[in-house]
Amino acid sequence: MLDNLTNRLAKVVKTLRGEARLTESNTADMLREVRLALLEADVALPAVREFVAQVKQKAMGEEVIASLSPGQALVGIVQQELAAIMGADLGPKASELSFATQPPAIILMAGLQGAGKTTTVGKLARYLRETQKKKVLTVSADVYRPAAIAQLQTVTEQVGADFFPSQASDKPVDIALAALDFARRHYHDVLIIDTAGRLGIDEEMMREISALHAAVKPIETLFVVDAMLGQDAINTAKAFNDALPLTGVVLTKLDGDSRGGAALSVRHVTGKPIKFAGVSEKLDGLEAFDPQRMANRILGMGDIIALVEEARKSVDIESAQEMAQKIKSGGKFDLNDFKQQIAQMRKMGGLSGLLDKMPAQIQQQAGGANMDHAERNVRRMEGIINSMTPLERAKPELIKASRKRRIAAGAGVQVQEVNRMLSQFEQMQSMMKKLKGGGMMKLMRGLKGMMPGMR
């Protein structure tokens, strides 16, 4: 997200090389680029003004220490202010959900239709079950949108949480109170209430959700907003903030928009912390929002912490240890191992997901890559391996012309594709042999050629 701001700041760093200190002149040039980038990212004008003023105040006359260039010093100031405008100034605990109440802790979800509220309820239920070990109940108070109740039931069942059934003929407040009674009697830790949305803000909608809030007294009232709304997100955020005592914001579809101005604007308008970010359509695509780490990603510093967390969550540790032991003892790296590595990478979000969390320098090295093409190549390799027999996967040297034709037909590709995949496997096999002798740097250099579509 905010790719434009990242690119503009990278240019500023280059233009400030050789300067001894930050001056009014070179700071003004940088701030002009930042202002334009923020406006193009659809950040609200009041937020842009406040941000630029804060950066200017801190940058003027800033001495540049020996280890930093003026450009780097400026980027450091911008990083601090980006994190602050997204909620870092509220403290590290501000983005956490509160459960300081007699169970069940009630979470009320509010927002416009199409923002992704219902799917977010399912994602949040999964998040709370897996990370907080909470017993979660969901209920839909949306009696207007066709199939809304059925949709919530489906996603709730998919994540393994409990669902309280409701009918379109019921009143929203009655549904919420019945679900609350059920949650108390069945010892649920959390009750998440999905509310009705509209295509636009109206008085009836605000009256209804205000009545719901008054009836159940939730400990968390989360405003769900589509990151692609841009300036419209500001208007809806203000309306909901005026009508409800919001406790936090959930940004959805951050993966679908390179501008992402809502991430900087909504917190400024509501004064409430961003608690979660939807980063994919999958039900595991919800991340706790961290302003510092998001600022790092915007500025091209990457998010290695998120990468490590993703690896810890997705990688089969036992299999990885077996693989390491196999290589260390001189065991042969075969196509079953190759397929396993591909599967692990896909679990971590594929090539594009991994690259997105890398620092800008690595992303620039991959700048010529067509990631869609690279992902297709990876899927094709997996399909080719699946078309092989167990014996062929264990002993790739058996794969000669007739076997290649059969494998190609089974995978729906040309024989040349099978040859290419086997060639890439042989490169990986060769690099794995080098690992035994401690050749990690050689492995890292060789990996550049293993990413299809990369230069």
Coordinates of N, CA, C and O in Angstrom, one line a residue, residues 164-323:
F164 N -25.2 -18.2 16.4 CA -26.5 -18.2 17.0 C -27.5 -17.8 15.8 O -27.3 -16.8 15.2
P165 N -28.5 -18.7 15.5 CA -29.3 -18.4 14.4 C -30.3 -17.3 14.7 O -30.8 -17.1 15.8
S166 N -30.7 -16.6 13.6 CA -31.7 -15.5 13.7 C -32.5 -15.5 12.4 O -32.1 -16.2 11.4
Q167 N -33.6 -14.8 12.4 CA -34.5 -14.8 11.3 C -34.7 -13.3 10.8 O -34.6 -12.4 11.6
A168 N -34.9 -13.2 9.5 CA -35.1 -11.9 8.9 C -36.3 -11.2 9.5 O -36.4 -9.9 9.4
S169 N -37.3 -12.0 10.0 CA -38.5 -11.4 10.6 C -38.3 -10.8 12.0 O -39.2 -10.1 12.5
D170 N -37.2 -11.1 12.6 CA -36.9 -10.7 14.0 C -36.4 -9.3 14.0 O -35.9 -8.7 13.0
K171 N -36.6 -8.6 15.2 CA -36.0 -7.3 15.4 C -34.6 -7.4 15.8 O -34.2 -8.2 16.6
P172 N -33.7 -6.5 15.3 CA -32.3 -6.5 15.6 C -32.0 -6.5 17.1 O -31.1 -7.3 17.5
V173 N -32.6 -5.7 17.9 CA -32.4 -5.7 19.3 C -32.8 -7.0 20.0 O -32.0 -7.5 20.8
D174 N -33.9 -7.6 19.6 CA -34.3 -8.8 20.1 C -33.3 -9.9 19.8 O -33.0 -10.8 20.6
I175 N -32.8 -9.9 18.6 CA -31.8 -10.9 18.1 C -30.5 -10.8 19.0 O -30.0 -11.8 19.5
A176 N -30.1 -9.6 19.2 CA -28.8 -9.4 20.0 C -29.0 -9.8 21.5 O -28.1 -10.5 22.1
L177 N -30.2 -9.5 22.1 CA -30.4 -9.9 23.5 C -30.6 -11.4 23.6 O -30.1 -11.9 24.6
A178 N -31.2 -12.0 22.6 CA -31.3 -13.5 22.7 C -30.0 -14.1 22.6 O -29.7 -15.1 23.3
A179 N -29.1 -13.6 21.7 CA -27.8 -14.2 21.5 C -27.0 -14.0 22.8 O -26.2 -14.8 23.2
L180 N -27.1 -12.8 23.4 CA -26.4 -12.5 24.7 C -26.8 -13.5 25.8 O -26.0 -14.0 26.5
D181 N -28.1 -13.8 25.9 CA -28.6 -14.7 26.9 C -28.0 -16.1 26.6 O -27.6 -16.8 27.5
F182 N -28.0 -16.5 25.4 CA -27.5 -17.8 25.0 C -26.0 -17.9 25.3 O -25.5 -18.9 25.8
A183 N -25.2 -16.8 25.0 CA -23.8 -16.8 25.3 C -23.5 -16.9 26.7 O -22.5 -17.6 27.1
R184 N -24.3 -16.3 27.6 CA -24.1 -16.4 29.0 C -24.4 -17.8 29.5 O -23.6 -18.3 30.3
R185 N -25.4 -18.4 29.0 CA -25.8 -19.7 29.5 C -24.9 -20.8 29.0 O -24.8 -21.9 29.6
H186 N -24.2 -20.6 27.9 CA -23.3 -21.6 27.4 C -21.8 -21.2 27.5 O -20.9 -21.8 26.9
Y187 N -21.5 -20.2 28.4 CA -20.2 -19.9 28.8 C -19.3 -19.5 27.7 O -18.1 -19.9 27.6
H188 N -19.8 -18.6 26.8 CA -18.9 -18.1 25.7 C -18.1 -16.9 26.3 O -18.6 -16.1 27.1
D189 N -16.9 -16.8 25.8 CA -16.0 -15.7 26.2 C -16.3 -14.4 25.5 O -16.2 -13.3 26.0
V190 N -16.7 -14.6 24.2 CA -16.9 -13.4 23.3 C -18.1 -13.6 22.5 O -18.4 -14.7 22.0
L191 N -18.9 -12.5 22.4 CA -20.0 -12.5 21.5 C -19.8 -11.4 20.4 O -19.6 -10.2 20.8
I192 N -19.7 -11.8 19.1 CA -19.5 -10.8 18.1 C -20.8 -10.6 17.3 O -21.4 -11.5 16.8
I193 N -21.3 -9.3 17.3 CA -22.6 -9.0 16.7 C -22.4 -8.3 15.3 O -21.8 -7.2 15.3
D194 N -22.8 -8.9 14.3 CA -22.8 -8.3 12.9 C -24.0 -7.5 12.7 O -25.1 -8.0 12.8
T195 N -23.8 -6.2 12.4 CA -25.0 -5.3 12.2 C -25.3 -5.0 10.7 O -24.4 -5.3 9.9
A196 N -26.4 -4.5 10.5 CA -26.8 -4.1 9.1 C -26.0 -2.9 8.6 O -25.7 -2.0 9.4
G197 N -25.7 -2.9 7.3 CA -25.1 -1.8 6.7 C -26.0 -1.2 5.6 O -27.0 -1.8 5.3
R198 N -25.7 0.0 5.1 CA -26.5 0.6 4.1 C -25.5 1.0 3.0 O -24.3 1.0 3.2
L199 N -26.0 1.3 1.8 CA -25.1 1.8 0.8 C -24.7 3.3 1.1 O -23.7 3.8 0.5
G200 N -25.4 3.9 1.9 CA -25.1 5.3 2.4 C -25.6 5.5 3.8 O -26.4 4.7 4.3
I201 N -25.2 6.6 4.4 CA -25.6 6.8 5.8 C -27.0 7.4 5.8 O -27.3 8.3 5.0
D202 N -27.8 6.9 6.7 CA -29.2 7.5 6.9 C -29.6 7.4 8.3 O -29.0 6.7 9.2
E203 N -30.6 8.2 8.7 CA -31.0 8.4 10.1 C -31.5 7.1 10.7 O -31.2 6.7 11.8
E204 N -32.2 6.3 9.9 CA -32.8 5.1 10.4 C -31.7 4.1 10.8 O -31.8 3.4 11.8
M205 N -30.7 4.0 10.0 CA -29.5 3.1 10.2 C -28.9 3.5 11.6 O -28.5 2.7 12.4
M206 N -28.6 4.8 11.7 CA -28.0 5.3 12.9 C -28.8 5.1 14.2 O -28.3 4.7 15.3
R207 N -30.1 5.3 14.1 CA -31.0 5.0 15.2 C -31.0 3.5 15.6 O -30.9 3.2 16.8
E208 N -31.0 2.7 14.6 CA -31.0 1.2 14.9 C -29.8 0.8 15.6 O -29.8 0.1 16.6
I209 N -28.6 1.2 15.1 CA -27.3 0.7 15.7 C -27.1 1.4 17.0 O -26.5 0.8 17.9
S210 N -27.6 2.6 17.2 CA -27.5 3.2 18.5 C -28.4 2.5 19.5 O -28.0 2.3 20.7
A211 N -29.6 2.0 19.1 CA -30.5 1.2 20.0 C -29.8 -0.1 20.3 O -29.9 -0.6 21.5
L212 N -29.1 -0.7 19.3 CA -28.4 -2.0 19.6 C -27.3 -1.8 20.6 O -27.2 -2.6 21.6
H213 N -26.6 -0.7 20.5 CA -25.5 -0.4 21.4 C -26.0 -0.2 22.8 O -25.4 -0.7 23.8
A214 N -27.1 0.5 22.9 CA -27.7 0.8 24.2 C -28.2 -0.5 24.9 O -28.1 -0.6 26.1
A215 N -28.7 -1.4 24.1 CA -29.3 -2.6 24.6 C -28.2 -3.6 25.1 O -28.4 -4.2 26.2
V216 N -27.1 -3.8 24.4 CA -26.2 -4.8 24.8 C -24.9 -4.2 25.5 O -24.2 -5.0 26.1
K217 N -24.7 -2.9 25.4 CA -23.5 -2.3 26.0 C -22.2 -3.0 25.7 O -21.6 -3.6 26.6
P218 N -21.8 -3.0 24.5 CA -20.6 -3.7 24.1 C -19.3 -3.1 24.7 O -19.3 -1.9 24.9
I219 N -18.3 -3.9 25.0 CA -17.1 -3.4 25.5 C -16.2 -2.9 24.3 O -15.4 -2.0 24.5
E220 N -16.5 -3.4 23.1 CA -15.8 -2.9 21.9 C -16.8 -2.6 20.8 O -17.6 -3.5 20.5
T221 N -16.7 -1.4 20.2 CA -17.5 -1.1 19.1 C -16.6 -0.7 18.0 O -15.9 0.3 18.0
L222 N -16.5 -1.6 17.0 CA -15.5 -1.5 15.9 C -16.1 -1.0 14.6 O -17.1 -1.5 14.2
F223 N -15.5 0.0 14.1 CA -16.0 0.6 12.8 C -15.2 -0.1 11.7 O -14.0 0.0 11.6
V224 N -15.9 -0.8 10.8 CA -15.2 -1.5 9.7 C -15.3 -0.6 8.4 O -16.4 -0.2 8.0
V225 N -14.2 -0.3 7.9 CA -14.1 0.6 6.7 C -13.3 0.0 5.6 O -12.2 -0.6 5.9
D226 N -13.7 0.2 4.4 CA -13.0 -0.3 3.2 C -11.9 0.7 2.9 O -12.1 1.9 2.7
A227 N -10.7 0.2 2.9 CA -9.5 1.1 2.6 C -9.5 1.7 1.3 O -8.8 2.7 1.0
M228 N -10.3 1.2 0.3 CA -10.3 1.7 -1.0 C -11.3 2.9 -1.2 O -11.5 3.5 -2.2
L229 N -12.0 3.2 -0.1 CA -13.0 4.3 -0.2 C -12.4 5.7 -0.3 O -13.0 6.6 -0.8
G230 N -11.1 5.8 0.2 CA -10.5 7.1 0.1 C -11.2 8.2 0.9 O -11.5 8.0 2.1
Q231 N -11.5 9.3 0.3 CA -12.1 10.5 1.0 C -13.5 10.1 1.6 O -13.8 10.6 2.6
D232 N -14.2 9.2 0.9 CA -15.5 8.8 1.4 C -15.4 8.1 2.7 O -16.3 8.2 3.6
A233 N -14.3 7.5 3.0 CA -14.1 6.8 4.3 C -14.1 7.8 5.4 O -14.5 7.5 6.5
I234 N -13.7 9.0 5.1 CA -13.6 10.1 6.1 C -15.0 10.5 6.5 O -15.3 10.7 7.7
N235 N -15.9 10.7 5.5 CA -17.3 11.1 5.8 C -18.0 10.0 6.6 O -18.7 10.3 7.6
T236 N -17.9 8.7 6.3 CA -18.6 7.7 7.0 C -18.0 7.5 8.4 O -18.7 7.3 9.4
A237 N -16.7 7.6 8.5 CA -16.0 7.5 9.8 C -16.5 8.6 10.8 O -16.8 8.3 11.9
K238 N -16.7 9.8 10.3 CA -17.2 10.9 11.1 C -18.6 10.7 11.5 O -19.0 10.9 12.7
A239 N -19.4 10.2 10.6 CA -20.8 10.0 10.9 C -21.0 8.9 12.0 O -21.8 9.0 13.0
F240 N -20.3 7.8 11.8 CA -20.4 6.7 12.8 C -19.8 7.1 14.2 O -20.3 6.8 15.2
N241 N -18.7 7.9 14.1 CA -18.0 8.4 15.4 C -19.0 9.3 16.1 O -18.9 9.3 17.4
D242 N -19.8 10.1 15.4 CA -20.7 11.0 16.1 C -21.9 10.3 16.7 O -22.4 10.7 17.7
A243 N -22.3 9.1 16.0 CA -23.4 8.4 16.5 C -23.1 7.3 17.5 O -24.0 7.0 18.4
L244 N -21.9 6.8 17.5 CA -21.5 5.7 18.4 C -20.2 6.0 19.2 O -19.4 6.7 18.6
P245 N -20.1 5.5 20.4 CA -18.8 5.6 21.1 C -17.9 4.5 20.6 O -17.7 3.5 21.2
L246 N -17.3 4.8 19.4 CA -16.4 3.8 18.8 C -15.2 3.6 19.7 O -14.7 4.5 20.4
T247 N -14.7 2.3 19.7 CA -13.4 2.0 20.4 C -12.3 1.7 19.5 O -11.1 1.7 20.0
G248 N -12.6 1.5 18.2 CA -11.5 1.2 17.3 C -12.0 1.0 15.9 O -13.2 1.1 15.6
V249 N -11.0 0.8 15.0 CA -11.3 0.8 13.5 C -10.7 -0.5 13.0 O -9.6 -1.0 13.4
V250 N -11.4 -1.1 12.0 CA -10.9 -2.3 11.3 C -10.8 -1.9 9.8 O -11.8 -1.5 9.2
L251 N -9.6 -1.9 9.2 CA -9.5 -1.5 7.8 C -9.5 -2.8 7.0 O -8.7 -3.7 7.3
T252 N -10.4 -2.9 6.0 CA -10.4 -4.0 5.1 C -9.8 -3.7 3.8 O -9.7 -2.6 3.4
K253 N -9.5 -4.8 3.0 CA -9.0 -4.7 1.6 C -7.8 -3.8 1.5 O -7.6 -3.2 0.5
L254 N -6.9 -3.9 2.5 CA -5.6 -3.2 2.4 C -4.7 -3.8 1.3 O -3.8 -3.1 0.7
D255 N -5.0 -5.0 0.9 CA -4.2 -5.7 -0.1 C -4.7 -5.3 -1.5 O -4.0 -5.5 -2.5
G256 N -5.8 -4.6 -1.6 CA -6.4 -4.4 -2.9 C -6.2 -3.0 -3.5 O -6.7 -2.6 -4.5
D257 N -5.4 -2.1 -2.7 CA -5.3 -0.7 -3.1 C -3.9 -0.2 -2.8 O -3.5 -0.3 -1.6
S258 N -3.2 0.3 -3.8 CA -1.9 0.8 -3.5 C -1.9 2.2 -2.9 O -0.9 2.7 -2.5
R259 N -3.1 2.9 -2.9 CA -3.1 4.2 -2.3 C -3.3 4.1 -0.8 O -2.5 4.6 0.0
G260 N -4.4 3.5 -0.3 CA -4.6 3.2 1.1 C -4.6 4.4 2.0 O -4.2 4.4 3.2
G261 N -5.1 5.6 1.5 CA -5.1 6.8 2.3 C -6.0 6.7 3.5 O -5.8 7.4 4.5
A262 N -7.0 5.8 3.5 CA -7.8 5.6 4.7 C -7.1 5.2 5.9 O -7.5 5.6 7.0
A263 N -6.0 4.5 5.8 CA -5.2 4.1 6.9 C -4.6 5.3 7.7 O -4.5 5.2 8.9
L264 N -4.3 6.4 6.9 CA -3.8 7.6 7.6 C -4.9 8.5 8.0 O -4.7 9.4 8.9
S265 N -6.1 8.5 7.3 CA -7.1 9.4 7.5 C -8.1 9.1 8.7 O -8.5 9.9 9.5
V266 N -8.5 7.8 8.7 CA -9.6 7.4 9.6 C -9.1 7.6 11.1 O -9.9 8.1 11.9
R267 N -7.9 7.2 11.4 CA -7.5 7.5 12.8 C -7.4 8.9 13.1 O -7.8 9.4 14.2
H268 N -7.1 9.8 12.2 CA -7.0 11.2 12.4 C -8.4 11.8 12.6 O -8.6 12.6 13.5
V269 N -9.4 11.3 11.9 CA -10.8 11.8 12.0 C -11.5 11.3 13.3 O -12.1 12.1 14.0
T270 N -11.3 10.0 13.6 CA -12.1 9.5 14.7 C -11.3 9.6 16.0 O -11.9 9.6 17.1
G271 N -10.0 9.7 15.9 CA -9.2 9.7 17.2 C -9.1 8.3 17.8 O -8.5 8.2 18.9
K272 N -9.6 7.3 17.1 CA -9.6 5.9 17.7 C -8.5 5.1 17.0 O -8.2 5.3 15.8
P273 N -8.0 4.2 17.7 CA -6.9 3.3 17.1 C -7.4 2.4 16.1 O -8.5 1.9 16.1
I274 N -6.6 2.1 15.1 CA -6.8 1.0 14.1 C -6.4 -0.3 14.8 O -5.3 -0.4 15.2
K275 N -7.4 -1.2 15.0 CA -7.1 -2.4 15.7 C -6.7 -3.6 14.8 O -5.9 -4.4 15.2
F276 N -7.3 -3.6 13.7 CA -7.0 -4.8 12.8 C -7.0 -4.3 11.3 O -7.6 -3.2 11.0
A277 N -6.3 -5.1 10.5 CA -6.3 -4.8 9.0 C -6.5 -6.1 8.3 O -5.9 -7.1 8.6
G278 N -7.5 -6.0 7.3 CA -7.7 -7.1 6.5 C -6.7 -7.1 5.3 O -6.7 -6.2 4.5
V279 N -5.9 -8.2 5.2 CA -4.8 -8.2 4.2 C -5.0 -9.2 3.1 O -4.2 -9.3 2.2
S280 N -6.1 -10.0 3.2 CA -6.5 -10.9 2.1 C -7.9 -11.3 2.2 O -8.5 -11.1 3.3
E281 N -8.4 -12.0 1.2 CA -9.8 -12.4 1.3 C -10.0 -13.7 2.1 O -11.1 -14.0 2.5
K282 N -8.9 -14.4 2.3 CA -9.0 -15.6 3.1 C -9.3 -15.4 4.5 O -9.1 -14.3 5.1
L283 N -9.9 -16.4 5.2 CA -10.4 -16.2 6.6 C -9.2 -16.1 7.6 O -9.4 -15.7 8.8
D284 N -8.0 -16.3 7.1 CA -6.8 -16.0 8.0 C -6.2 -14.7 7.7 O -5.1 -14.4 8.2
G285 N -6.8 -13.9 6.8 CA -6.3 -12.7 6.4 C -6.6 -11.5 7.2 O -7.1 -10.4 6.7
L286 N -6.5 -11.6 8.5 CA -6.7 -10.5 9.4 C -5.5 -10.4 10.3 O -5.1 -11.3 11.0
E287 N -4.9 -9.2 10.4 CA -3.7 -8.9 11.2 C -4.0 -7.9 12.2 O -4.7 -6.9 12.0
A288 N -3.4 -8.1 13.4 CA -3.4 -7.0 14.4 C -2.6 -5.8 13.9 O -1.5 -6.0 13.3
F289 N -3.2 -4.6 14.0 CA -2.5 -3.5 13.3 C -1.4 -2.9 14.2 O -1.6 -2.7 15.4
D290 N -0.3 -2.8 13.7 CA 0.9 -2.2 14.4 C 1.3 -0.9 13.6 O 1.9 -1.1 12.5
P291 N 1.1 0.3 14.2 CA 1.5 1.5 13.5 C 3.0 1.6 13.1 O 3.3 2.0 12.0
Q292 N 3.9 1.2 14.0 CA 5.3 1.2 13.7 C 5.6 0.4 12.5 O 6.4 0.8 11.6
R293 N 5.1 -0.9 12.5 CA 5.5 -1.8 11.4 C 4.8 -1.4 10.1 O 5.4 -1.5 9.0
M294 N 3.6 -0.8 10.2 CA 3.0 -0.3 8.9 C 3.7 0.9 8.4 O 3.9 1.0 7.2
A295 N 4.2 1.8 9.3 CA 5.0 2.9 8.8 C 6.3 2.4 8.1 O 6.7 2.9 7.1
N296 N 6.9 1.4 8.7 CA 8.1 0.8 8.1 C 7.8 0.2 6.7 O 8.6 0.4 5.7
R297 N 6.7 -0.4 6.5 CA 6.3 -1.0 5.2 C 6.0 0.2 4.2 O 6.4 0.1 3.0
I298 N 5.4 1.2 4.6 CA 5.1 2.3 3.7 C 6.4 3.0 3.2 O 6.5 3.4 2.1
L299 N 7.4 3.0 4.1 CA 8.7 3.7 3.8 C 9.7 2.7 3.2 O 10.8 3.1 3.0
G300 N 9.2 1.5 2.8 CA 10.1 0.6 2.1 C 11.1 -0.1 3.0 O 12.1 -0.6 2.5
M301 N 10.8 -0.1 4.3 CA 11.7 -0.8 5.2 C 11.4 -2.2 5.4 O 12.1 -3.0 6.1
G302 N 10.2 -2.6 4.8 CA 9.8 -4.0 5.0 C 9.2 -4.3 6.3 O 9.1 -3.4 7.2
D303 N 8.7 -5.5 6.5 CA 8.1 -5.9 7.8 C 8.6 -7.3 8.1 O 7.9 -8.3 7.9
I304 N 9.9 -7.4 8.4 CA 10.5 -8.7 8.7 C 9.8 -9.4 9.9 O 9.7 -10.6 9.9
I305 N 9.3 -8.6 10.9 CA 8.7 -9.2 12.0 C 7.4 -10.0 11.6 O 7.2 -11.1 12.0
A306 N 6.6 -9.4 10.7 CA 5.5 -10.1 10.1 C 5.8 -11.3 9.4 O 5.1 -12.3 9.4
L307 N 7.0 -11.2 8.7 CA 7.4 -12.4 7.9 C 7.8 -13.5 8.8 O 7.5 -14.7 8.6
V308 N 8.5 -13.2 9.9 CA 8.8 -14.2 10.9 C 7.6 -14.8 11.5 O 7.5 -16.0 11.7
E309 N 6.6 -14.0 11.9 CA 5.4 -14.5 12.5 C 4.6 -15.4 11.5 O 4.0 -16.4 11.9
E310 N 4.6 -15.0 10.2 CA 3.9 -15.8 9.2 C 4.6 -17.1 9.1 O 4.0 -18.2 9.0
A311 N 5.9 -17.1 9.1 CA 6.7 -18.4 9.0 C 6.4 -19.3 10.2 O 6.2 -20.5 10.1
R312 N 6.3 -18.7 11.4 CA 6.1 -19.4 12.6 C 4.7 -20.1 12.6 O 4.5 -21.2 13.0
K313 N 3.7 -19.3 12.0 CA 2.4 -19.8 12.0 C 2.1 -20.8 10.9 O 1.4 -21.7 11.0
S314 N 2.8 -20.7 9.7 CA 2.6 -21.5 8.5 C 3.5 -22.7 8.4 O 3.1 -23.7 7.8
V315 N 4.7 -22.5 8.8 CA 5.7 -23.6 8.5 C 5.5 -24.7 9.4 O 5.4 -24.6 10.7
D316 N 5.6 -25.9 8.9 CA 5.6 -27.2 9.7 C 7.0 -27.4 10.3 O 7.9 -27.8 9.6
I317 N 7.1 -27.0 11.6 CA 8.4 -27.0 12.2 C 9.0 -28.4 12.2 O 10.2 -28.6 11.9
E318 N 8.2 -29.4 12.4 CA 8.8 -30.8 12.5 C 9.3 -31.2 11.1 O 10.4 -31.8 11.0
S319 N 8.6 -30.9 10.0 CA 9.1 -31.2 8.7 C 10.3 -30.4 8.3 O 11.2 -30.9 7.7
A320 N 10.4 -29.1 8.8 CA 11.6 -28.3 8.5 C 12.8 -28.9 9.2 O 13.9 -28.9 8.7
Q321 N 12.6 -29.3 10.5 CA 13.7 -29.9 11.2 C 14.2 -31.2 10.5 O 15.4 -31.5 10.5
E322 N 13.2 -32.0 10.1 CA 13.6 -33.3 9.4 C 14.4 -33.0 8.1 O 15.4 -33.6 7.8
M323 N 13.9 -31.9 7.4 CA 14.6 -31.5 6.2 C 16.1 -31.0 6.5 O 17.0 -31.4 5.8

